[in-house]
Coordinates of C-alpha atoms in Angstrom, one line a residue:
V181 CA 16.3 -35.5 -28.6
F182 CA 13.9 -33.1 -26.9
G183 CA 11.1 -33.6 -29.5
Y184 CA 10.1 -30.0 -29.6
K185 CA 7.3 -29.4 -32.2
L186 CA 6.0 -25.9 -32.7
S187 CA 2.3 -25.3 -33.5
P188 CA 0.3 -22.1 -34.0
E189 CA -1.0 -22.0 -30.4
G190 CA 2.0 -23.5 -28.6
F191 CA 4.3 -26.5 -28.7
S192 CA 4.3 -30.2 -28.0
L193 CA 7.1 -32.6 -26.9
D194 CA 7.9 -36.1 -28.2
P195 CA 11.3 -36.8 -26.7
H196 CA 13.6 -39.6 -27.7
M197 CA 16.0 -40.0 -24.8
N198 CA 18.2 -42.9 -23.7
E199 CA 18.0 -43.9 -20.1
K200 CA 21.8 -43.3 -19.9
F201 CA 20.9 -39.6 -19.4
D202 CA 20.1 -38.7 -15.8
G203 CA 17.6 -36.3 -17.3
A204 CA 17.7 -33.0 -19.2
Q205 CA 16.3 -29.5 -19.1
L206 CA 14.8 -27.4 -21.9
S207 CA 14.0 -23.7 -21.7
V208 CA 11.4 -22.4 -24.1
N209 CA 11.0 -18.6 -24.3
T210 CA 8.6 -17.7 -27.1
R211 CA 5.7 -15.3 -27.7
E212 CA 6.2 -13.7 -24.3
T213 CA 5.8 -17.1 -22.6
S214 CA 8.4 -19.0 -20.7
Y215 CA 8.5 -22.8 -20.0
T216 CA 11.2 -24.6 -18.1
V217 CA 10.9 -28.3 -18.9
K218 CA 12.7 -31.0 -16.9
Y219 CA 12.9 -34.4 -18.5
L220 CA 13.0 -37.1 -15.9
F221 CA 13.1 -40.9 -15.9
S222 CA 10.5 -42.3 -13.5
D223 CA 8.5 -45.3 -12.5
K224 CA 5.4 -43.7 -14.2
S225 CA 4.9 -41.6 -17.3
G226 CA 3.3 -38.2 -16.9
V227 CA 3.3 -34.5 -17.6
V228 CA 3.2 -32.2 -14.5
L229 CA 2.5 -28.6 -15.4
D230 CA 2.9 -26.0 -12.6
G231 CA 2.6 -28.7 -10.0
R232 CA -0.6 -30.3 -11.4
I233 CA -0.7 -33.7 -13.3
V234 CA -2.2 -32.9 -16.7
E235 CA -1.5 -36.1 -18.6
T236 CA -0.5 -39.7 -17.7
D237 CA -1.1 -41.6 -20.9
P238 CA 2.2 -42.0 -22.7
K239 CA 0.5 -42.1 -26.1
K240 CA -1.3 -38.8 -25.4
M241 CA 1.7 -37.0 -23.8
K242 CA 3.3 -36.4 -27.2
N243 CA 0.2 -34.5 -28.4
F244 CA -0.2 -32.4 -25.3
V245 CA 0.0 -28.7 -26.3
F246 CA 1.8 -26.3 -24.0
I247 CA -0.1 -23.0 -24.8
F248 CA 1.7 -19.7 -25.4
D249 CA -0.3 -17.7 -22.8
K250 CA 2.3 -15.0 -21.8
G251 CA 2.9 -16.8 -18.5
T252 CA 5.8 -18.5 -16.8
H253 CA 5.6 -22.2 -16.3
T254 CA 7.5 -25.3 -15.0
V255 CA 7.0 -28.7 -16.4
D256 CA 8.2 -32.2 -15.3
Y257 CA 8.1 -34.5 -18.3
C258 CA 8.3 -37.9 -16.8
I259 CA 9.4 -40.8 -19.0
K260 CA 8.7 -44.3 -17.7
K261 CA 11.8 -46.4 -17.2
R262 CA 12.0 -49.6 -19.2
E263 CA 11.7 -52.7 -17.1
Q264 CA 15.0 -54.5 -17.0

């Protein structure tokens, strides 16, 4: 569901969520690094890392690597709502 994929330098996300979810949250605490990821359904796709938009292309979002840097981070992973 969350699409968590570990890589040597960090992790990526390729979620498969149904819009019946209001959203979800994932905590990643690995290699002295902490990420709190909120999955949200939105009018636009995008990854917001520590308050900054870092990716908006849905095809590239699944390959965005969240680096293990010994920091503490927040992520909004925005999934575009399907048009009804």
